[in-house]
Amino acid sequence: MGNKQTIFSAQQLDAYQSYVPFQRLFSRYRDLAPQLVPLDYTHQPDVKLPYELIGSMPELKDNPFRQRIAEVFSEDGEGNMTLDDFLDMFSVLSEMAPRDLKAYYAFKIYDFNNDDFICKLDLVKTLNKLTRNELTEDEVRMVCEKVMDEADMDNDGRLSLEDFQHVIVRAPEFLRYRHTPQ
Amino acid sequence: MPPSLGHAGSSSSSSLVHLLSPLPLSTSYSLPLLSPTLSPSSLLLSPPPISYYLLQHYVQTPYIISVWLLLASLAKILFHLSQRFTTVVPESCMLILLGLVLGGVVLLAHEKQLYQLEPGLFFLFLLPTIVGDAGYFMPSRLFFDNLGAITLYAVVGTLWNAFCTAFCLYGVKLLGVIDEKVDAGLMDFLLFGALISAVDPVAVIAVFEEVHVNDTLFIIVFGESLLNDAVTVVLYKVYMSFVEVGPANVGTAECMKGLVSFLVVSLGGTLVGLVFAVILSFTTRFTKKVRIIEPLFVFLLVYLAYLTAELCSLSAILSMTFCGIGANKYVEANISQKSRTTVKYTMKTLASIAETIIFIFLGISAMDKTKWAWDTGLVACTLVFILLFRAMGVIGQTWVLNRFRLVPLDRIDQVVMSYGGLRGAVAFALVVLLDGEKVKAKDYFVATTIVVVFFTVMFQGLTIKPLVKWLKVPRSTNRKPTINEEIHERAFDHILTAVEDIAGLQGYHHWRDKWEQFDKKYLSKLLLRKSVYQKSELWEAYQKINMRDAISVIDQGGNVLTSRLSLPSMASRSSFPEVTNVTNYLRENGSGVCLDLQVIDNVPGARVEEDSETHHFLTGNLYKPRRRYQSHYSRHFMPAGEQERQEREVFQRNMRSRMENFKTSRHKRHKKDRSQKKVFLLYLRLGSQGVGVEGNYLPKSTALEACDSPSMASPTCGERFLPWKVGAGSLPPCVSVEATKVIPVDLQQAWNQSISSLESISSPLNLNPNPRVTALSPSSVIPNPNLRFMALPPPTLNPNSNLRVVALPPPALNPNPRFSVLSRLAGQRPVSSPPCSFSQSEKEQQKEEEEALSEQQQEEQPLMSVRPPAPPLSSTPGERRRNPCVYLRSLVTVPPAGNTETHSRGPTQL
């Protein structure tokens, strides 16, 4: 890389070791805004990339959940990500991350209105994102009812984290990387 | 001796040829199954002379075979009489016991065992049927996903087992635990270790099939048992040669030779199998006219793969397995449905009967005192060692594997894998093949092998089920995912896909992706029938439904769906609005059939049905995540370019909803509209060249043709063309007067315009440079929904083409809007009588739907919904009618452009 060598403190590198494709991730992060992201990271620069940039990554462009992912993992909750946020996102969703952690973040991603419960509105949003608004209202309502029916253990009309985890326990394939042989 | 043909060691080509030579139909031929000492009379306890001559007869051999087969089959029936019994005791155990009893009887009668499992028979006939079945129906995806693990266990595991068992036995022998009578050196033990260490496919299938452990576990143990054949063959051969030359002469050269021959045997066997797979696939490409022998090709070529490998002293099992795996996909696609069923059942039958015979004969063979000699030390040590080393080997290898595997094999898996290392008939046949002259301890080895086989099959086979239950090994389940799971999984697919993409993780299935591309590009084109790889399933379904529809249209005189039983219509989601609630909907239409073939039509209850309905439309509507990162494994069976894939998904979805809408619209029309008479439809047909040209829907040469449709012609003039109305001079009574009344005067002009524009398009002579605009622009008044549906071109249609035909969202097809518009019209204008009487709730729904309509559809709606003015009644009622058959064909296939002349008459007559 010549003089474009990025610099991290040893401590940082140590912490980042756990991110397997760290080099790649950093370069992806930096490529989003080369003018913003410094190469020297030893001084903990306070750089945030706005959501517009994150969301414009080609891999995310068609992803229905892109905004939600960015929001959940960003510190400010608005999708603007620091490098740490960015790496966190990958570490949480990486294969190595424990299932509970993933489930927790999955829950947060679903919880669009941040009220710590998945309520019907959240489900409707999820569904519509998944189906590109192709379901009719009735169908959406029906699916939501079903989901609640299945998973709502305490019958309060919304899913708590416990409910959600309970569902996930039953689904061994859930949160597993799709490309893993099973 | 009958030609004892070697699976490995003595399988010289000459002996093979000898055995393969046509069976001499003479009395001198004695079946390998029977020991040569068998005098025909011995079958009967008191031989009368008559039966002597009878049995000396040339039918003797086939007769005995048939009787044995019958016996084996009857035994199976017996075991399955009691359901409870068979769930506890594996069939293989019972068969061995039965063999023991039979052997005992024969022994008592003759004091000599007449029958035993002959290696020649076993390796040439019994084993291939089982391996062929296993290979052909191997879940290839699962197999290749775990190929690394399987190969490791098969090669390293087997070698480890063989060497450790052999050396330890030798050590124990030196320590004096094994009796002095057992005259065996290190080489003999190595030989014995080689044959006793291999996990046996027959036993594994027999036992594991009843246990139903999860797929991964099964495929690893089972795959290992198939692939370790190469190792066994080579070890066996190498040691045989060592034993022959004497241990003193064995040097490095021999060892190297062994290594090389391992590669040759395994890779060569695989290669032979793959070559035969290609031949087989290629052959079935051309069997269209001779469907009846399609299954034969499958059997013959798979069997030939086995024999050829055996002939070349390669690994026959590997060859056959890979032939089956490789050819399966193409063969299944090429041959007809009936042949598929035939192949399946025949293979299963043969494999099942072969298995039965193997186990029975194992039992019988055990009752032959002359063949074996007992040594407790040897037997006990062997049992301990094979169990011990199997467990150690599995744990060690799994430890290594788990560092690479993304889904580690946990402790429980390892226990089952260790315990599932069953030995079986292959080991027995190999040990019987040993040369008693050179291997002096053969009799001891035979006895030990029998004990080991019996122990593994019977004891372990019996206990593995409770063990699996006790350990709570995840079983294979057919449980459908809950709706929660379905949604959440899909959502997380999306999320994880993005992450994987950005992180650039090399998917596990990089190579498979590559392979699939290669397969699609070259192999499929070479090995599949043209009709197969060009036609997608969706299109087949589409055509079938279309055909069925068309037939019913003609059969029932346009009263489509009068009998919903005879014509299962699709319960489609688009009809939900009609009934507010799926439950009601389903109750109303209990016989709803959906496109999803997996939804079976037995209806256990409203709740389950509702669930399955939900699943169904979820499956249909959840979008699949989209990958950017090219080298990744694709979730689609046929990887296409990213763009293409997405488009295809959208396209297929549109197609589906179009189909469903079409069906429901008819259904509803019939239901609600019965009083209203048939509506009017112009079937627009496109010349065959007209389709599939990207971006330009109608090329210049297109003969676009509008023909009247039976069910949807203008209530008046359309009716007159209906084939079944032949001779109906006057308007059919079902044509309601209201329908004609509804047409506002000011729209009549629009209608007439539409007619004329249609005429201009439909005239073949009129080469419109840009027909799309003319024909399909919103301003043109072509009656819409049906046109849109019928005009769908063959599969080559690229969804990309900016056709309104395809791109219009489903609601436009729904007939409801039409009515709603009608009713609105009726409300606005003082029309004498409303076109139809809707209930209040229905109207509300229609309003909802109206809101859902896009602007542009709104524009179109009034036009398409308007009933055409009654054409002049002066049109001759006796006008030539379209031949129903021609019409039918036109629905199902796109006729050649030249053939359009007769059909185009319809619209011009309008």
mmCIF file of N, CA, C and O in Angstrom, chain A residues 50-113:
data_model
loop_
_atom_site.group_PDB
_atom_site.id
_atom_site.type_symbol
_atom_site.label_atom_id
_atom_site.label_comp_id
_atom_site.label_asym_id
_atom_site.label_seq_id
_atom_site.Cartn_x
_atom_site.Cartn_y
_atom_site.Cartn_z
ATOM 1 N N PRO A 50 -22.330 9.739 7.137
ATOM 2 C CA PRO A 50 -23.781 9.884 7.147
ATOM 3 C C PRO A 50 -24.452 8.666 6.537
ATOM 4 O O PRO A 50 -23.856 7.938 5.732
ATOM 5 N N TYR A 51 -25.673 8.485 6.917
ATOM 6 C CA TYR A 51 -26.403 7.308 6.444
ATOM 7 C C TYR A 51 -26.490 7.265 4.928
ATOM 8 O O TYR A 51 -26.463 6.193 4.325
ATOM 9 N N GLU A 52 -26.578 8.420 4.339
ATOM 10 C CA GLU A 52 -26.726 8.440 2.875
ATOM 11 C C GLU A 52 -25.587 7.668 2.218
ATOM 12 O O GLU A 52 -25.775 6.975 1.226
ATOM 13 N N LEU A 53 -24.397 7.843 2.816
ATOM 14 C CA LEU A 53 -23.254 7.154 2.225
ATOM 15 C C LEU A 53 -23.316 5.656 2.496
ATOM 16 O O LEU A 53 -23.079 4.827 1.615
ATOM 17 N N ILE A 54 -23.640 5.348 3.743
ATOM 18 C CA ILE A 54 -23.710 3.926 4.091
ATOM 19 C C ILE A 54 -24.752 3.232 3.222
ATOM 20 O O ILE A 54 -24.517 2.163 2.650
ATOM 21 N N GLY A 55 -25.890 3.856 3.148
ATOM 22 C CA GLY A 55 -26.987 3.237 2.402
ATOM 23 C C GLY A 55 -26.737 3.159 0.922
ATOM 24 O O GLY A 55 -27.444 2.455 0.210
ATOM 25 N N SER A 56 -25.730 3.898 0.465
ATOM 26 C CA SER A 56 -25.503 3.884 -0.977
ATOM 27 C C SER A 56 -24.556 2.783 -1.402
ATOM 28 O O SER A 56 -24.255 2.647 -2.579
ATOM 29 N N MET A 57 -24.067 2.032 -0.447
ATOM 30 C CA MET A 57 -23.206 0.919 -0.849
ATOM 31 C C MET A 57 -24.003 -0.014 -1.754
ATOM 32 O O MET A 57 -25.159 -0.320 -1.475
ATOM 33 N N PRO A 58 -23.379 -0.451 -2.813
ATOM 34 C CA PRO A 58 -24.152 -1.255 -3.767
ATOM 35 C C PRO A 58 -24.759 -2.497 -3.140
ATOM 36 O O PRO A 58 -25.839 -2.926 -3.519
ATOM 37 N N GLU A 59 -24.042 -3.043 -2.160
ATOM 38 C CA GLU A 59 -24.577 -4.265 -1.548
ATOM 39 C C GLU A 59 -25.840 -3.977 -0.752
ATOM 40 O O GLU A 59 -26.645 -4.854 -0.494
ATOM 41 N N LEU A 60 -25.939 -2.743 -0.309
ATOM 42 C CA LEU A 60 -27.083 -2.418 0.547
ATOM 43 C C LEU A 60 -28.232 -1.799 -0.232
ATOM 44 O O LEU A 60 -29.343 -1.695 0.265
ATOM 45 N N LYS A 61 -27.910 -1.388 -1.417
ATOM 46 C CA LYS A 61 -28.860 -0.570 -2.143
ATOM 47 C C LYS A 61 -30.240 -1.208 -2.252
ATOM 48 O O LYS A 61 -31.257 -0.540 -2.105
ATOM 49 N N ASP A 62 -30.238 -2.476 -2.501
ATOM 50 C CA ASP A 62 -31.530 -3.135 -2.682
ATOM 51 C C ASP A 62 -32.020 -3.789 -1.414
ATOM 52 O O ASP A 62 -33.002 -4.513 -1.438
ATOM 53 N N ASN A 63 -31.302 -3.579 -0.363
ATOM 54 C CA ASN A 63 -31.680 -4.290 0.845
ATOM 55 C C ASN A 63 -32.788 -3.551 1.559
ATOM 56 O O ASN A 63 -32.654 -2.384 1.912
ATOM 57 N N PRO A 64 -33.886 -4.222 1.774
ATOM 58 C CA PRO A 64 -35.017 -3.523 2.377
ATOM 59 C C PRO A 64 -34.740 -3.044 3.796
ATOM 60 O O PRO A 64 -35.423 -2.157 4.303
ATOM 61 N N PHE A 65 -33.759 -3.639 4.421
ATOM 62 C CA PHE A 65 -33.539 -3.306 5.824
ATOM 63 C C PHE A 65 -32.357 -2.364 6.022
ATOM 64 O O PHE A 65 -31.906 -2.191 7.137
ATOM 65 N N ARG A 66 -31.873 -1.793 4.948
ATOM 66 C CA ARG A 66 -30.600 -1.100 5.090
ATOM 67 C C ARG A 66 -30.665 0.031 6.110
ATOM 68 O O ARG A 66 -29.799 0.170 6.962
ATOM 69 N N GLN A 67 -31.738 0.771 6.051
ATOM 70 C CA GLN A 67 -31.824 1.899 6.971
ATOM 71 C C GLN A 67 -31.920 1.417 8.412
ATOM 72 O O GLN A 67 -31.307 1.947 9.317
ATOM 73 N N ARG A 68 -32.678 0.391 8.573
ATOM 74 C CA ARG A 68 -32.895 -0.125 9.912
ATOM 75 C C ARG A 68 -31.599 -0.663 10.502
ATOM 76 O O ARG A 68 -31.286 -0.433 11.664
ATOM 77 N N ILE A 69 -30.863 -1.393 9.697
ATOM 78 C CA ILE A 69 -29.595 -1.922 10.205
ATOM 79 C C ILE A 69 -28.701 -0.775 10.632
ATOM 80 O O ILE A 69 -28.144 -0.763 11.728
ATOM 81 N N ALA A 70 -28.590 0.192 9.749
ATOM 82 C CA ALA A 70 -27.704 1.315 10.049
ATOM 83 C C ALA A 70 -28.161 2.034 11.306
ATOM 84 O O ALA A 70 -27.353 2.401 12.162
ATOM 85 N N GLU A 71 -29.434 2.202 11.437
ATOM 86 C CA GLU A 71 -29.935 2.909 12.612
ATOM 87 C C GLU A 71 -29.619 2.157 13.894
ATOM 88 O O GLU A 71 -29.182 2.735 14.885
ATOM 89 N N VAL A 72 -29.847 0.879 13.851
ATOM 90 C CA VAL A 72 -29.654 0.105 15.075
ATOM 91 C C VAL A 72 -28.197 0.114 15.499
ATOM 92 O O VAL A 72 -27.889 0.228 16.683
ATOM 93 N N PHE A 73 -27.327 0.032 14.545
ATOM 94 C CA PHE A 73 -25.927 -0.093 14.932
ATOM 95 C C PHE A 73 -25.214 1.237 15.115
ATOM 96 O O PHE A 73 -24.108 1.269 15.634
ATOM 97 N N SER A 74 -25.827 2.271 14.672
ATOM 98 C CA SER A 74 -25.146 3.540 14.839
ATOM 99 C C SER A 74 -25.401 4.065 16.245
ATOM 100 O O SER A 74 -26.463 3.841 16.823
ATOM 101 N N GLU A 75 -24.414 4.767 16.738
ATOM 102 C CA GLU A 75 -24.523 5.234 18.111
ATOM 103 C C GLU A 75 -25.637 6.273 18.268
ATOM 104 O O GLU A 75 -26.319 6.316 19.276
ATOM 105 N N ASP A 76 -25.755 7.105 17.253
ATOM 106 C CA ASP A 76 -26.744 8.170 17.384
ATOM 107 C C ASP A 76 -28.147 7.721 16.972
ATOM 108 O O ASP A 76 -29.087 8.496 17.028
ATOM 109 N N GLY A 77 -28.243 6.503 16.551
ATOM 110 C CA GLY A 77 -29.567 5.998 16.220
ATOM 111 C C GLY A 77 -30.139 6.551 14.934
ATOM 112 O O GLY A 77 -31.298 6.323 14.621
ATOM 113 N N GLU A 78 -29.323 7.244 14.178
ATOM 114 C CA GLU A 78 -29.871 7.794 12.941
ATOM 115 C C GLU A 78 -29.159 7.264 11.705
ATOM 116 O O GLU A 78 -29.342 7.764 10.598
ATOM 117 N N GLY A 79 -28.355 6.296 11.931
ATOM 118 C CA GLY A 79 -27.743 5.677 10.769
ATOM 119 C C GLY A 79 -26.382 6.244 10.410
ATOM 120 O O GLY A 79 -25.766 5.794 9.454
ATOM 121 N N ASN A 80 -25.930 7.205 11.171
ATOM 122 C CA ASN A 80 -24.601 7.739 10.889
ATOM 123 C C ASN A 80 -23.579 6.918 11.661
ATOM 124 O O ASN A 80 -23.659 6.798 12.879
ATOM 125 N N MET A 81 -22.648 6.368 10.951
ATOM 126 C CA MET A 81 -21.811 5.366 11.595
ATOM 127 C C MET A 81 -20.362 5.790 11.704
ATOM 128 O O MET A 81 -19.761 6.274 10.745
ATOM 129 N N THR A 82 -19.815 5.541 12.864
ATOM 130 C CA THR A 82 -18.371 5.649 13.011
ATOM 131 C C THR A 82 -17.777 4.320 12.579
ATOM 132 O O THR A 82 -18.490 3.347 12.352
ATOM 133 N N LEU A 83 -16.462 4.320 12.516
ATOM 134 C CA LEU A 83 -15.817 3.063 12.136
ATOM 135 C C LEU A 83 -16.161 1.976 13.142
ATOM 136 O O LEU A 83 -16.421 0.828 12.768
ATOM 137 N N ASP A 84 -16.191 2.348 14.401
ATOM 138 C CA ASP A 84 -16.517 1.352 15.411
ATOM 139 C C ASP A 84 -17.917 0.788 15.202
ATOM 140 O O ASP A 84 -18.137 -0.420 15.289
ATOM 141 N N ASP A 85 -18.847 1.679 14.917
ATOM 142 C CA ASP A 85 -20.201 1.204 14.646
ATOM 143 C C ASP A 85 -20.211 0.229 13.477
ATOM 144 O O ASP A 85 -20.835 -0.829 13.517
ATOM 145 N N PHE A 86 -19.487 0.659 12.491
ATOM 146 C CA PHE A 86 -19.457 -0.130 11.262
ATOM 147 C C PHE A 86 -18.911 -1.530 11.540
ATOM 148 O O PHE A 86 -19.481 -2.531 11.128
ATOM 149 N N LEU A 87 -17.827 -1.563 12.279
ATOM 150 C CA LEU A 87 -17.241 -2.857 12.594
ATOM 151 C C LEU A 87 -18.136 -3.645 13.535
ATOM 152 O O LEU A 87 -18.262 -4.860 13.415
ATOM 153 N N ASP A 88 -18.762 -2.941 14.454
ATOM 154 C CA ASP A 88 -19.686 -3.618 15.364
ATOM 155 C C ASP A 88 -20.768 -4.358 14.596
ATOM 156 O O ASP A 88 -21.132 -5.486 14.907
ATOM 157 N N MET A 89 -21.253 -3.660 13.612
ATOM 158 C CA MET A 89 -22.326 -4.251 12.818
ATOM 159 C C MET A 89 -21.894 -5.618 12.284
ATOM 160 O O MET A 89 -22.628 -6.590 12.350
ATOM 161 N N PHE A 90 -20.662 -5.646 11.800
ATOM 162 C CA PHE A 90 -20.216 -6.918 11.232
ATOM 163 C C PHE A 90 -19.889 -7.935 12.277
ATOM 164 O O PHE A 90 -20.095 -9.125 12.087
ATOM 165 N N SER A 91 -19.384 -7.462 13.380
ATOM 166 C CA SER A 91 -19.035 -8.460 14.386
ATOM 167 C C SER A 91 -20.293 -9.080 14.962
ATOM 168 O O SER A 91 -20.345 -10.277 15.204
ATOM 169 N N VAL A 92 -21.301 -8.273 15.149
ATOM 170 C CA VAL A 92 -22.529 -8.840 15.709
ATOM 171 C C VAL A 92 -23.156 -9.829 14.738
ATOM 172 O O VAL A 92 -23.658 -10.876 15.127
ATOM 173 N N LEU A 93 -23.098 -9.486 13.479
ATOM 174 C CA LEU A 93 -23.762 -10.346 12.510
ATOM 175 C C LEU A 93 -22.835 -11.396 11.924
ATOM 176 O O LEU A 93 -23.226 -12.141 11.030
ATOM 177 N N SER A 94 -21.611 -11.423 12.403
ATOM 178 C CA SER A 94 -20.696 -12.404 11.824
ATOM 179 C C SER A 94 -21.012 -13.792 12.357
ATOM 180 O O SER A 94 -21.763 -13.965 13.310
ATOM 181 N N GLU A 95 -20.372 -14.749 11.742
ATOM 182 C CA GLU A 95 -20.680 -16.128 12.113
ATOM 183 C C GLU A 95 -20.287 -16.434 13.547
ATOM 184 O O GLU A 95 -20.866 -17.280 14.190
ATOM 185 N N MET A 96 -19.251 -15.738 13.982
ATOM 186 C CA MET A 96 -18.710 -16.106 15.276
ATOM 187 C C MET A 96 -19.553 -15.572 16.441
ATOM 188 O O MET A 96 -19.452 -16.056 17.554
ATOM 189 N N ALA A 97 -20.326 -14.566 16.153
ATOM 190 C CA ALA A 97 -21.045 -13.937 17.249
ATOM 191 C C ALA A 97 -22.021 -14.913 17.882
ATOM 192 O O ALA A 97 -22.649 -15.717 17.198
ATOM 193 N N PRO A 98 -22.137 -14.845 19.194
ATOM 194 C CA PRO A 98 -23.070 -15.759 19.864
ATOM 195 C C PRO A 98 -24.505 -15.486 19.439
ATOM 196 O O PRO A 98 -24.884 -14.368 19.106
ATOM 197 N N ARG A 99 -25.243 -16.520 19.479
ATOM 198 C CA ARG A 99 -26.607 -16.476 18.993
ATOM 199 C C ARG A 99 -27.475 -15.489 19.767
ATOM 200 O O ARG A 99 -28.293 -14.780 19.188
ATOM 201 N N ASP A 100 -27.274 -15.458 21.043
ATOM 202 C CA ASP A 100 -28.098 -14.569 21.854
ATOM 203 C C ASP A 100 -27.903 -13.117 21.455
ATOM 204 O O ASP A 100 -28.843 -12.335 21.385
ATOM 205 N N LEU A 101 -26.648 -12.800 21.195
ATOM 206 C CA LEU A 101 -26.347 -11.436 20.804
ATOM 207 C C LEU A 101 -27.039 -11.115 19.489
ATOM 208 O O LEU A 101 -27.675 -10.069 19.323
ATOM 209 N N LYS A 102 -26.931 -12.051 18.586
ATOM 210 C CA LYS A 102 -27.581 -11.847 17.295
ATOM 211 C C LYS A 102 -29.076 -11.689 17.476
ATOM 212 O O LYS A 102 -29.700 -10.833 16.855
ATOM 213 N N ALA A 103 -29.613 -12.543 18.305
ATOM 214 C CA ALA A 103 -31.054 -12.473 18.511
ATOM 215 C C ALA A 103 -31.446 -11.126 19.081
ATOM 216 O O ALA A 103 -32.457 -10.530 18.689
ATOM 217 N N TYR A 104 -30.619 -10.623 19.974
ATOM 218 C CA TYR A 104 -30.921 -9.334 20.573
ATOM 219 C C TYR A 104 -30.945 -8.247 19.514
ATOM 220 O O TYR A 104 -31.863 -7.417 19.450
ATOM 221 N N TYR A 105 -29.944 -8.290 18.656
ATOM 222 C CA TYR A 105 -29.916 -7.252 17.636
ATOM 223 C C TYR A 105 -30.998 -7.462 16.584
ATOM 224 O O TYR A 105 -31.547 -6.503 16.042
ATOM 225 N N ALA A 106 -31.292 -8.708 16.349
ATOM 226 C CA ALA A 106 -32.405 -8.967 15.426
ATOM 227 C C ALA A 106 -33.673 -8.339 15.971
ATOM 228 O O ALA A 106 -34.435 -7.677 15.259
ATOM 229 N N PHE A 107 -33.853 -8.533 17.243
ATOM 230 C CA PHE A 107 -35.020 -7.950 17.887
ATOM 231 C C PHE A 107 -35.014 -6.432 17.731
ATOM 232 O O PHE A 107 -36.018 -5.810 17.390
ATOM 233 N N LYS A 108 -33.855 -5.862 17.949
ATOM 234 C CA LYS A 108 -33.781 -4.409 17.842
ATOM 235 C C LYS A 108 -34.064 -3.948 16.414
ATOM 236 O O LYS A 108 -34.673 -2.902 16.195
ATOM 237 N N ILE A 109 -33.612 -4.734 15.483
ATOM 238 C CA ILE A 109 -33.847 -4.331 14.099
ATOM 239 C C ILE A 109 -35.341 -4.361 13.784
ATOM 240 O O ILE A 109 -35.872 -3.478 13.114
ATOM 241 N N TYR A 110 -35.990 -5.354 14.289
ATOM 242 C CA TYR A 110 -37.436 -5.429 14.046
ATOM 243 C C TYR A 110 -38.202 -4.317 14.753
ATOM 244 O O TYR A 110 -39.262 -3.903 14.322
ATOM 245 N N ASP A 111 -37.663 -3.922 15.861
ATOM 246 C CA ASP A 111 -38.397 -2.985 16.695
ATOM 247 C C ASP A 111 -38.268 -1.573 16.130
ATOM 248 O O ASP A 111 -37.470 -0.761 16.587
ATOM 249 N N PHE A 112 -39.076 -1.298 15.152
ATOM 250 C CA PHE A 112 -38.900 -0.059 14.408
ATOM 251 C C PHE A 112 -39.113 1.174 15.276
ATOM 252 O O PHE A 112 -38.464 2.192 15.076
ATOM 253 N N ASN A 113 -40.028 1.092 16.189
ATOM 254 C CA ASN A 113 -40.301 2.302 16.963
ATOM 255 C C ASN A 113 -39.580 2.340 18.309
ATOM 256 O O ASN A 113 -39.906 3.125 19.182
#
